Coordinates of C-alpha atoms in Angstrom, one line a residue:
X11 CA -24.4 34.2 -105.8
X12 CA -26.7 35.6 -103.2
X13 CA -25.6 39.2 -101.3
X14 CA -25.0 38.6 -97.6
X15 CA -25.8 41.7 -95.3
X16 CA -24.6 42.5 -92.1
X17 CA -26.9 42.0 -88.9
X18 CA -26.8 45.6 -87.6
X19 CA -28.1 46.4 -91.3
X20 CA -30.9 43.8 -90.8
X21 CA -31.7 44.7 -87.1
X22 CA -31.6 48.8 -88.3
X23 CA -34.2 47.6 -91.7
X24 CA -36.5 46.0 -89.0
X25 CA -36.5 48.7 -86.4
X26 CA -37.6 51.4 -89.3
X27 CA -40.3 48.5 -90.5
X28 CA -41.9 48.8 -86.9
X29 CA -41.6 53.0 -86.6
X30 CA -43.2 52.9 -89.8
X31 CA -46.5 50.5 -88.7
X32 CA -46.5 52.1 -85.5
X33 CA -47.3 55.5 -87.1
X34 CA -49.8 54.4 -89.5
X35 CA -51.6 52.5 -86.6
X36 CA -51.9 55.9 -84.5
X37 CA -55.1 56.9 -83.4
X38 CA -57.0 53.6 -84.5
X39 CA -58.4 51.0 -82.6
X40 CA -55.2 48.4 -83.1
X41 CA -53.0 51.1 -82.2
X42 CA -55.1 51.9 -79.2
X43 CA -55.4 48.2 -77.8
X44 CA -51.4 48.0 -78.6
X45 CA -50.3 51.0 -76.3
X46 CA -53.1 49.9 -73.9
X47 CA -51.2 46.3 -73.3
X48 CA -47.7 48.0 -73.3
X49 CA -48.6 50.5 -70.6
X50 CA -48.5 50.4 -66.6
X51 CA -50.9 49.3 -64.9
X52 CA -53.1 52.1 -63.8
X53 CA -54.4 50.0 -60.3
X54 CA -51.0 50.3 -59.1
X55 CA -51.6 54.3 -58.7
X56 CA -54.2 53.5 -56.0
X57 CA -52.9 50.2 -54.4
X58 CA -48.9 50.4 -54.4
X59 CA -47.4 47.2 -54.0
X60 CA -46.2 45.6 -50.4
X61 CA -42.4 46.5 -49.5
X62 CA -41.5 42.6 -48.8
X63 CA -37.8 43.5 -48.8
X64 CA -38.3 46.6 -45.6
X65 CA -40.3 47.8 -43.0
X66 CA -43.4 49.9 -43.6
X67 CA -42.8 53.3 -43.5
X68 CA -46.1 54.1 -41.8
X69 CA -46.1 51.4 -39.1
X70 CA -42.9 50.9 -36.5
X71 CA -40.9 48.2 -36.6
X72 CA -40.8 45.5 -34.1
X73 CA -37.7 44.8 -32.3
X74 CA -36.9 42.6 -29.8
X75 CA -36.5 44.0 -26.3
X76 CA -33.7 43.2 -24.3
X77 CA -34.2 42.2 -20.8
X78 CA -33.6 44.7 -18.3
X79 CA -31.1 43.5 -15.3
X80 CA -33.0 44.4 -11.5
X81 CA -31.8 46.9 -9.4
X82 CA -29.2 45.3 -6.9
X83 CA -31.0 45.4 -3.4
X84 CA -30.4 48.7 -1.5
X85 CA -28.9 46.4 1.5
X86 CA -26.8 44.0 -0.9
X87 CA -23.5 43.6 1.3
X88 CA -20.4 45.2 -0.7
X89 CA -18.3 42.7 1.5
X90 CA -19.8 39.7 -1.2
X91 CA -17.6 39.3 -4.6
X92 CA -19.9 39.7 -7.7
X93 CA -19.5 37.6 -11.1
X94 CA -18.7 40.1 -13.7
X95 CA -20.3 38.3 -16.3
X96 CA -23.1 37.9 -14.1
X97 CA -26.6 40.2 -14.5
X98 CA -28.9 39.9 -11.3
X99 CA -32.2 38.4 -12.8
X100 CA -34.8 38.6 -9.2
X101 CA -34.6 39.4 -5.8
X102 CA -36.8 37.8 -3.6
X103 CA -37.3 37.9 0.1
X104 CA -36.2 35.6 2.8
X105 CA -38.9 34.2 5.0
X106 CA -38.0 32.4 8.3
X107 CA -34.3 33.9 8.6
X108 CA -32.2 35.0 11.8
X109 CA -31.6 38.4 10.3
X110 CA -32.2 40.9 7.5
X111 CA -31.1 39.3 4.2
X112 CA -32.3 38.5 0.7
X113 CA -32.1 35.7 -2.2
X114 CA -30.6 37.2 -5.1
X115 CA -30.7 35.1 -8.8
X116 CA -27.9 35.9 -11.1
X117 CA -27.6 34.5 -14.7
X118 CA -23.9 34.5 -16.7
X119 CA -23.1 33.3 -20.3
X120 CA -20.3 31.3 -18.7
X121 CA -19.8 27.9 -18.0
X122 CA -19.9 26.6 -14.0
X123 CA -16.1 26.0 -14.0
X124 CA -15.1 29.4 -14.5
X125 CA -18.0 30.9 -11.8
X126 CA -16.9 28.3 -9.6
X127 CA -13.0 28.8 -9.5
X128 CA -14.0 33.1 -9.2
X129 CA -16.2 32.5 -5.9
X130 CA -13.5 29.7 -4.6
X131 CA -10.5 31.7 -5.1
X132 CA -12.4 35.0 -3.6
X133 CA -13.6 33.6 -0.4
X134 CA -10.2 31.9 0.5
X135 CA -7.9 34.9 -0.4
X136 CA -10.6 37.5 0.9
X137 CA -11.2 36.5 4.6
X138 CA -14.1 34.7 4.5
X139 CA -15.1 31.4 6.8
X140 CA -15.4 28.7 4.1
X141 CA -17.8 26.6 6.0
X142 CA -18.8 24.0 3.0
X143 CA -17.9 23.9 -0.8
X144 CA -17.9 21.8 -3.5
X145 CA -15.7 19.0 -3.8
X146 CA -15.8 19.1 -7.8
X147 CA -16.2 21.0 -10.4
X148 CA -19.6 20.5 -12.1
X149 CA -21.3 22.9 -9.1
X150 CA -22.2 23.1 -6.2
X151 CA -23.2 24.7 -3.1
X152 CA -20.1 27.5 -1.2
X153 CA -21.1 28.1 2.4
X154 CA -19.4 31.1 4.1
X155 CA -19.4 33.5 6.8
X156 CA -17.1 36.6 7.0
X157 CA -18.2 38.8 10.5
X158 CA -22.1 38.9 11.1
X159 CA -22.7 38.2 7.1
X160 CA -23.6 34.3 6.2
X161 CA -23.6 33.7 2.8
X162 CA -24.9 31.1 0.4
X163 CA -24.1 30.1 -2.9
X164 CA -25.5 27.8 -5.4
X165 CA -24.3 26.6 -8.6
X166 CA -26.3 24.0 -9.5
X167 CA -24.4 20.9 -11.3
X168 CA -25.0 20.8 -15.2
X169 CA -28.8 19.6 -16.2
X170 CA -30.4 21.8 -13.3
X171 CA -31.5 25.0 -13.0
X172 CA -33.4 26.8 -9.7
X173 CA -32.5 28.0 -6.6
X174 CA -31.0 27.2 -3.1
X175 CA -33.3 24.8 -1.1
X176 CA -32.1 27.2 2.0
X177 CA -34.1 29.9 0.7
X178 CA -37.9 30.3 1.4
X179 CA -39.8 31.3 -1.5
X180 CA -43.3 30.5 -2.4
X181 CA -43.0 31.7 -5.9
X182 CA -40.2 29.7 -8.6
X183 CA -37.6 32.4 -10.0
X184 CA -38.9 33.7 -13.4
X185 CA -35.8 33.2 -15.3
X186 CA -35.7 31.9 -19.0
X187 CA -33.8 28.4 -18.8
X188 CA -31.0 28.1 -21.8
X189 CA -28.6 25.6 -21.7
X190 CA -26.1 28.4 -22.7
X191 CA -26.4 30.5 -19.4
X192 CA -25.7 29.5 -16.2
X193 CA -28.1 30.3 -13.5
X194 CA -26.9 30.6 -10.1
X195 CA -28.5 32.4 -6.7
X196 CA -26.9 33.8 -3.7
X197 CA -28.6 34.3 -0.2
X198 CA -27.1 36.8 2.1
X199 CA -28.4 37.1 6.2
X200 CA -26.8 39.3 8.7
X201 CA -27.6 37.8 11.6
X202 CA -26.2 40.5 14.5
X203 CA -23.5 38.6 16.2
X204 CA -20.1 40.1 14.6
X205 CA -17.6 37.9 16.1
X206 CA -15.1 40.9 15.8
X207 CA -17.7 42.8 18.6
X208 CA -16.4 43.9 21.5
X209 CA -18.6 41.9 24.5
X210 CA -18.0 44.6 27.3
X211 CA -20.1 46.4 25.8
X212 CA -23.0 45.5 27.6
X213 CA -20.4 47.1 31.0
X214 CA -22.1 50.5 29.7
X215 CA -25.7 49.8 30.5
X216 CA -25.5 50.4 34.3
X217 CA -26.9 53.9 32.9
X218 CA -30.8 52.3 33.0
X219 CA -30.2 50.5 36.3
X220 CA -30.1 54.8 37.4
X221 CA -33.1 55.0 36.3
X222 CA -35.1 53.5 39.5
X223 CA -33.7 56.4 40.8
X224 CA -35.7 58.8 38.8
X225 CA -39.1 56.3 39.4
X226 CA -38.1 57.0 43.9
X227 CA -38.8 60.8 42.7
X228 CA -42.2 60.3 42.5
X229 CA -42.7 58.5 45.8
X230 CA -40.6 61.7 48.0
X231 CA -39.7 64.2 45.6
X232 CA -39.8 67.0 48.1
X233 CA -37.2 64.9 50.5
X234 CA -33.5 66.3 49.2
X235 CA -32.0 64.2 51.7
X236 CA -33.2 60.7 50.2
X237 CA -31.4 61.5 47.0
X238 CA -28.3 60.6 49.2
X239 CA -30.2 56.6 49.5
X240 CA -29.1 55.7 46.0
X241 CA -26.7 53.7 48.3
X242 CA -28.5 50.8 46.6
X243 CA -27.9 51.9 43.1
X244 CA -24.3 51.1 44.2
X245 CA -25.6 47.6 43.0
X246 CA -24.1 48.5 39.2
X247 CA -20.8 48.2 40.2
X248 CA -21.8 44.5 39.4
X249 CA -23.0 45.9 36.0
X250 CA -19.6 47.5 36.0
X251 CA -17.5 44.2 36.5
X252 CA -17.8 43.5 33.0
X253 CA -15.1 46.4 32.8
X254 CA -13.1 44.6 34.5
X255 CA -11.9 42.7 31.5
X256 CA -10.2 45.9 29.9
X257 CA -7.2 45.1 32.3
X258 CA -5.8 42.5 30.1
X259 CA -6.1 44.6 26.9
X260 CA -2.5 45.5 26.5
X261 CA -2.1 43.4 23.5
X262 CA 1.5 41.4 24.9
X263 CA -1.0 39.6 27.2
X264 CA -3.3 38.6 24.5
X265 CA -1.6 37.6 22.3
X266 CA 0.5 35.3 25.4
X267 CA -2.7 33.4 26.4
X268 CA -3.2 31.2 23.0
X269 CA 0.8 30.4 23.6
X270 CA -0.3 28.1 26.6
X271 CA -0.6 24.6 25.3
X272 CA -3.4 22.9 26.5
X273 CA -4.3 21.7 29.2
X274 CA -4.4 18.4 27.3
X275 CA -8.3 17.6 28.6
X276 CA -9.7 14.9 26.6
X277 CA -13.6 16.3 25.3
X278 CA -16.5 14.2 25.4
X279 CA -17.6 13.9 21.7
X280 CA -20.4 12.9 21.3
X281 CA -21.0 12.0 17.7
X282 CA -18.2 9.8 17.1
X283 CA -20.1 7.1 15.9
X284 CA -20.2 9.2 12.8
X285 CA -16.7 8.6 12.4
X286 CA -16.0 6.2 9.4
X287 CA -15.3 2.9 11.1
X288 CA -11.9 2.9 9.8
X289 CA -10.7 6.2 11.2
X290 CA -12.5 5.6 14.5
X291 CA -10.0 4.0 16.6
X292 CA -7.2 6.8 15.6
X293 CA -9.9 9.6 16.4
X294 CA -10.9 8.2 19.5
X295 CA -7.0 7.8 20.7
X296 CA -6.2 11.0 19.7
X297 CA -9.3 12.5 21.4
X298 CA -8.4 10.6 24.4
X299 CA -4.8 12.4 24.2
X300 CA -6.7 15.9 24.2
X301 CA -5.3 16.7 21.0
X302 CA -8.9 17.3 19.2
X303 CA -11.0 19.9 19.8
X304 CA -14.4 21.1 18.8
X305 CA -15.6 22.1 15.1
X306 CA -16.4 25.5 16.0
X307 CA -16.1 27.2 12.1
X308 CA -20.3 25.6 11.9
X309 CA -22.5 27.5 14.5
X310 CA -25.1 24.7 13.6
X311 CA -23.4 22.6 15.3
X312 CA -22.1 22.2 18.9
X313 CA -25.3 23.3 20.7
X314 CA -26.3 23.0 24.0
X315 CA -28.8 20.1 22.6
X316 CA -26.2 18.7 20.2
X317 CA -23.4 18.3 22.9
X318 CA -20.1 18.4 22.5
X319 CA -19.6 17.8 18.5
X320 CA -16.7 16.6 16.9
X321 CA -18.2 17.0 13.0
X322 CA -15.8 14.2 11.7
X323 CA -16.6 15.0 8.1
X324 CA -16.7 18.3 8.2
X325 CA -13.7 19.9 6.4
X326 CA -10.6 21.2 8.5
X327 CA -9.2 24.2 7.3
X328 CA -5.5 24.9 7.4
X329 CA -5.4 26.9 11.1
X330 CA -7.1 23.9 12.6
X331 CA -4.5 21.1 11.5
X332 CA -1.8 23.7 11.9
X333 CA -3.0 23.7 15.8
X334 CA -3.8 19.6 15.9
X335 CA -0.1 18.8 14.4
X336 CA 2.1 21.1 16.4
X337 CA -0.4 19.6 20.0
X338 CA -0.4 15.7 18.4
X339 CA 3.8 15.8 18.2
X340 CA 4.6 17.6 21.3
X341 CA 1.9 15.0 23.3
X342 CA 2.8 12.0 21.5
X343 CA 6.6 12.9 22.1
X344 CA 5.4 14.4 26.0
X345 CA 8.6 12.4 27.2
X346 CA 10.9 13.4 24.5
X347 CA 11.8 17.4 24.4
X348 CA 13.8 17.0 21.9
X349 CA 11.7 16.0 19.1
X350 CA 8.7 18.4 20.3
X351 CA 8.0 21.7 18.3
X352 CA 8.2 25.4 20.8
X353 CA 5.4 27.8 20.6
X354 CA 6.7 31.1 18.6
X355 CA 6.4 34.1 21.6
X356 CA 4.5 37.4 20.6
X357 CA 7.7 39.5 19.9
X358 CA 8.5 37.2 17.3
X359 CA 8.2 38.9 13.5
X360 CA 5.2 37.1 11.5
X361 CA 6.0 34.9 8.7
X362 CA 3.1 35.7 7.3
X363 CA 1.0 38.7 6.5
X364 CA -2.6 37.1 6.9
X365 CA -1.7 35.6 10.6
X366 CA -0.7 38.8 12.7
X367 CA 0.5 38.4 16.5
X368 CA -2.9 39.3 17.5
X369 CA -4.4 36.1 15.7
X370 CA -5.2 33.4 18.1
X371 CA -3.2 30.6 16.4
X372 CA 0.0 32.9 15.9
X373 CA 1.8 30.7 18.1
X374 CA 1.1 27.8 16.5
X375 CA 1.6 28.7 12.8
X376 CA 4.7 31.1 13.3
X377 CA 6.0 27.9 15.3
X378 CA 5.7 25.8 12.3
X379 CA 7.2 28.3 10.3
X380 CA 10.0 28.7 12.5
X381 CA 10.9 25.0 12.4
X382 CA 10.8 25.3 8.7
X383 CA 8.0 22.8 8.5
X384 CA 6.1 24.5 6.3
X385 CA 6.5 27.1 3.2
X386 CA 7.4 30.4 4.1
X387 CA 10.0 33.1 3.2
X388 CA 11.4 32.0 6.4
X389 CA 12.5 28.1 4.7
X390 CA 13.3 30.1 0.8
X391 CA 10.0 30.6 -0.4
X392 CA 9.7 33.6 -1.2
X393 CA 5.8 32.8 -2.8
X394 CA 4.4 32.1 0.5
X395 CA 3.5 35.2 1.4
X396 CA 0.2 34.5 2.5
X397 CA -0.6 31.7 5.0
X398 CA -4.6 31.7 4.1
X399 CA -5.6 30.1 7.5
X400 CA -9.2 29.7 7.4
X401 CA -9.2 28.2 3.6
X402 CA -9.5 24.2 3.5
X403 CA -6.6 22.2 4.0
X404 CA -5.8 19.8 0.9
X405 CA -4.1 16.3 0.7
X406 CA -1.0 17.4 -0.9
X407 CA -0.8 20.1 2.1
X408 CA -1.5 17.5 4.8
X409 CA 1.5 15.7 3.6
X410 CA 3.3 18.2 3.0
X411 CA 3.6 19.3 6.7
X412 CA 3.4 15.9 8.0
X413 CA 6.3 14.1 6.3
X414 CA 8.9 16.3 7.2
X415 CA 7.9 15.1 11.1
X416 CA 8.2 11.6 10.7
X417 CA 11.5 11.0 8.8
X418 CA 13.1 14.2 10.9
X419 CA 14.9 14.3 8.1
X420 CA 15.4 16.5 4.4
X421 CA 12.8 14.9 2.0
X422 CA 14.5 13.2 -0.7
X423 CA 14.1 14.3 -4.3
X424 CA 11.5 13.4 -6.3
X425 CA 10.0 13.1 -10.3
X426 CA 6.6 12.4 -11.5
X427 CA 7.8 9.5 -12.9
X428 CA 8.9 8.0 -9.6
X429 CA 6.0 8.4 -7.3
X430 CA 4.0 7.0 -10.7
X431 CA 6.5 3.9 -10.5
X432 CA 5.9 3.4 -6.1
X433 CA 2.4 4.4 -6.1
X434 CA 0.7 4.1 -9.0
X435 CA -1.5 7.3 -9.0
X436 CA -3.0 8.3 -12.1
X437 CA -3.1 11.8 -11.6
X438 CA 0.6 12.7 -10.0
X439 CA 1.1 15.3 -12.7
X440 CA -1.3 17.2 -10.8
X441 CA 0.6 17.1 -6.8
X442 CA 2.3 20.3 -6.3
X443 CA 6.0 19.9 -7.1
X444 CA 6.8 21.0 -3.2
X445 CA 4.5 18.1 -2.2
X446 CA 5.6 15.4 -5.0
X447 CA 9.0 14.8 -2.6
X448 CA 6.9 14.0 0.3
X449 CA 4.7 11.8 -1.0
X450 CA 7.5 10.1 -2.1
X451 CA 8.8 9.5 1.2
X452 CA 5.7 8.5 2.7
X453 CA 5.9 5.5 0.7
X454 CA 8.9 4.3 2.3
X455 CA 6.6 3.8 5.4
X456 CA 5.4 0.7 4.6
X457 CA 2.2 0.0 6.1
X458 CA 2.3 3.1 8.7
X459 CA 2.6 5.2 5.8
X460 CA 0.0 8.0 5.9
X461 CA -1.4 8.1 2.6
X462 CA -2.5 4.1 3.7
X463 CA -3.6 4.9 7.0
X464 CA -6.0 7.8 5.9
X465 CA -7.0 7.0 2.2
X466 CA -6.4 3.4 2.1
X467 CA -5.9 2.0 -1.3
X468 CA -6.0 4.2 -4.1
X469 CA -4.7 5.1 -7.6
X470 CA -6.1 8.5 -7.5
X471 CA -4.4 10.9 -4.8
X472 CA -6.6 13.7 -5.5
X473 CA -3.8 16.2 -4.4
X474 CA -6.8 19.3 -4.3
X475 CA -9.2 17.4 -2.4
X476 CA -10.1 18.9 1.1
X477 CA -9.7 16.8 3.6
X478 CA -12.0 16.0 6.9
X479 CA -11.5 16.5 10.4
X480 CA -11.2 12.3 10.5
X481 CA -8.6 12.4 7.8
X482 CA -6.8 14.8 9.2
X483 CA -7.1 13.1 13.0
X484 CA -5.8 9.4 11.3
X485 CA -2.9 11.3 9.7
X486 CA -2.2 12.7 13.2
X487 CA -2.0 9.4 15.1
X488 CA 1.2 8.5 14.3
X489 CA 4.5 10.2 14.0
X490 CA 7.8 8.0 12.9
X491 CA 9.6 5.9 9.7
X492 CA 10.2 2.6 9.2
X493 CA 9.4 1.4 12.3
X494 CA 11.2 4.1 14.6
X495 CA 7.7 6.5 16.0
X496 CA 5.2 6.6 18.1
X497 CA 1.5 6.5 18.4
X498 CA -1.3 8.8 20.4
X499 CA -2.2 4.9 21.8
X500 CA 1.4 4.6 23.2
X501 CA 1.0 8.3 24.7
X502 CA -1.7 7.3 26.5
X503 CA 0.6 5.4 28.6
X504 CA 3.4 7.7 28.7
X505 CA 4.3 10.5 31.4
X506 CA 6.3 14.0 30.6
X507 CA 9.8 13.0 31.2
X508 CA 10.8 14.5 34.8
X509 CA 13.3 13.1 37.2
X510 CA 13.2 9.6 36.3
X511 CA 14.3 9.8 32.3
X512 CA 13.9 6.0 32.6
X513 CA 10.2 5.8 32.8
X514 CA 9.1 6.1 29.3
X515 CA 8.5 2.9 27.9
X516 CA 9.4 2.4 23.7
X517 CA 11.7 5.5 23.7
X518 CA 12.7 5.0 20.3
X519 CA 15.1 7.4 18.6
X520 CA 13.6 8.5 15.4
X521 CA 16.6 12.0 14.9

């Protein structure tokens, strides 16, 4: 039977085999060759191996370096809202401009949407002019004006990157296009004219028309007695007229004058060919009436070249159409006293904390409010704090303060679900609760209904769109419901009611 050892006896038996023949081989050729193969190499003293897995320790390591943001521009207006996410990427100067300005580039990680909605929401709550801005949200071009300072910003719409086309640049921005950062540039020019500057100013320069008197010195110096001639420089009491306007500066006074309604003189447009063809004939009737005035938020427009200019598709911010509806009712009802709307006077408290006495339209606006025809804490709501009068005026807001003055009556109530089921729009969930009930009710107009007259058909209301000065002129053109109003073309005809009642024609009750 053969013995069976273990296999740490068998792996100890070998290990002493191999001390053994290593020891006998010592010092002899195979012993020499053997430790010679076993060894390190001795190259690697002189040439150490490449560090694949680190840097070198004798030459730096590369990093990347991160680009440096440019200084902001030592005259960069503080007055202009910057992007937080936003790092300035170039400056460049401004060739051909009406003032001192720059174009600044700016680059954010965020999407337009959310640069967009910042610069929107800043310029309407902050004061500024909104002169032109996009009507979606995929970019766009915000035109605005707060005192002397124009401004203009660019978003351009996904796809596109560069700058304004209103700046004048020979060079092209050098800014790393990634579709991941959204390049955007804003141009800044103050051009001089603050329209907050007091004009008689210019009252205090009779001081150089004294100065011919110092240029007579040289002629008679010696003569004391022709010092007494300066008779003539009496002439800058003309120069001193202009002071003459400081006598209405008790603020009661001004703030009285914009309470005057109008004079009612129709203005000789003339570009309202560019009205669209089926808004012209309520523009020209309400034009006619001397409802409509001038665009004067664009100083491109209405020069002396130009004309009188109407700018039918410029937007109409919410001070305008607040002006135009309180003037279209009270002409349109001239014969009616009754149904018209009363100026608010300059003692009266403001609704609002944006529209003081002292603002030109504070007649106007505090009127509407104290009729309760539009949101304020005066009619419950306690929100509308804030009347924003120079930010555009939106469809759901045109309707809002329309309605109310053709059914002279309380809206009814009103659900998603039932202006979907009358009008059909698709996107209802987005009207403004407030304005849901009178869009509602402008459906019971039939075919004078508003939202016909102006938009024609449509399934889409658009409740945030802006709305032009044509819109806004159509919606104007007649006031009534279900076949009890009147229009600016039947005003035309009419006289203010005096001492024969019986002369207006149509006097149909619509209280």
């Amino acid at each position: 039977m053969p013995v069976l050892f273990p296999h740490s006896v068998l792996r100890a038996s070998l290990a002493v085999c191999l001390l053994g023949l290593l020891s006998a081989c010592a010092n002899t050729n195979l012993g020499n060759a053997l430790q010679r193969s076993l060894g390190a190499d001795p190259k690697l003293k002189d040439n150490p191996p490449k560090n694949l897995s680190g840097p070198s320790p004798n030459k730096p390591q590369s990093t990347p370096q991160k680009q440096k943001s440019v200084p902001l521009p030592e005259d960069f207006p503080t007055e202009i809202p910057r992007y937080q996410e936003a790092t300035l990427e170039q400056v460049e100067p401004l060739k051909d401009a009406a003032g001192p300005g720059k174009l600044t580039i700016w680059s954010s990680p965020d999407p337009i949407n959310l640069i967009q909605n910042f610069y929107q929401k800043t310029f309407e709550s902050g004061g500024w002019q909104v002169l032109d801005q996009p009507e979606d949200q995929d970019g766009g071009t915000f035109i605005v004006r707060r005192n002397d300072l124009d401004v203009t910003l660019s978003i351009p719409a996904r796809g596109t990157t560069g700058k304004s086309t209103a700046a004048s640049s020979s060079k092209p921005p050098a800014v790393a296009t990634n579709s991941s950062v959204t390049t955007f540039d804003i141009q800044y020019v103050r051009d001089g004219k603050d329209t907050k500057a007091e004009k008689p100013q210019p009252s205090q320069k009779p001081q150089p028309s004294q100065k011919p008197t110092q240029a007579q010195k040289p002629t008679q110096a010696q003569k004391p007695t022709q010092p007494e001639k300066p008779t003539q420089p009496q002439k800058p009491t003309q120069a001193q007229k202009p002071t003459q306007p400081e006598k209405p500066q008790p603020p009661s006074e001004v703030a009285s004058k914009p309470a005057k309604v109008r004079s009612g003189q129709p203005e000789k447009f003339t570009d309202l060919d560019k009205v669209p063809r089926d808004l012209r004939k309520y523009v020209a009737d309400l034009a006619k009436l001397g409802v409509l005035t001038p665009d004067t938020t664009n100083p491109k427009t209405n020069t002396d070249s130009q004309g009188i200019q109407f700018a039918p598709n410029q937007t109409i911010n919410r001070r305008q159409y607040a002006r135009w509806l309180m003037d279209a009712n009270n002409r349109i009802y001239a014969n009616r006293p009754g149904l018209q709307i009363r100026l608010a006077s300059n003692t009266t408290q403001p609704a609002f904390q944006d529209v003081p006495r002292t603002d030109p339209d504070f007649p106007y606006i505090q009127g509407l409010a104290d009729a309760g025809l539009i949101p304020s804490p005066l009619s419950g709501d306690s929100t509308a704090v804030l009347f924003r009068p120079d930010a555009p005026l939106t469809r759901e807001n045109l309707m809002l303060w329309k309605v109310p003055l053709d059914t002279r009556k309380a809206l009814p109530k009103a659900s998603i679900e039932a202006v979907k089921e009358t009008w059909g729009f698709k996107d209802t969930a987005e009207i403004d609760p407030k304005a849901l009930r009178a869009v509602l009710a402008d459906f019971r107009n039939g075919d004078l209904a508003n939202i016909r007259r102006v938009f024609g058909y449509t399934i889409l209301f658009q409740p945030k769109k802006p709305v032009t000065r044509a819109e806004a002129g159509a919606a104007l053109w007649y006031f009534g419901s279900q076949g009890e109003g009147q229009s600016a073309q039947e005003a035309l005809f009419l006289k203010p009611q005096t001492s024969q009642p019986s002369g207006a024609p149509k006097a149909t009750p619509s209280n």
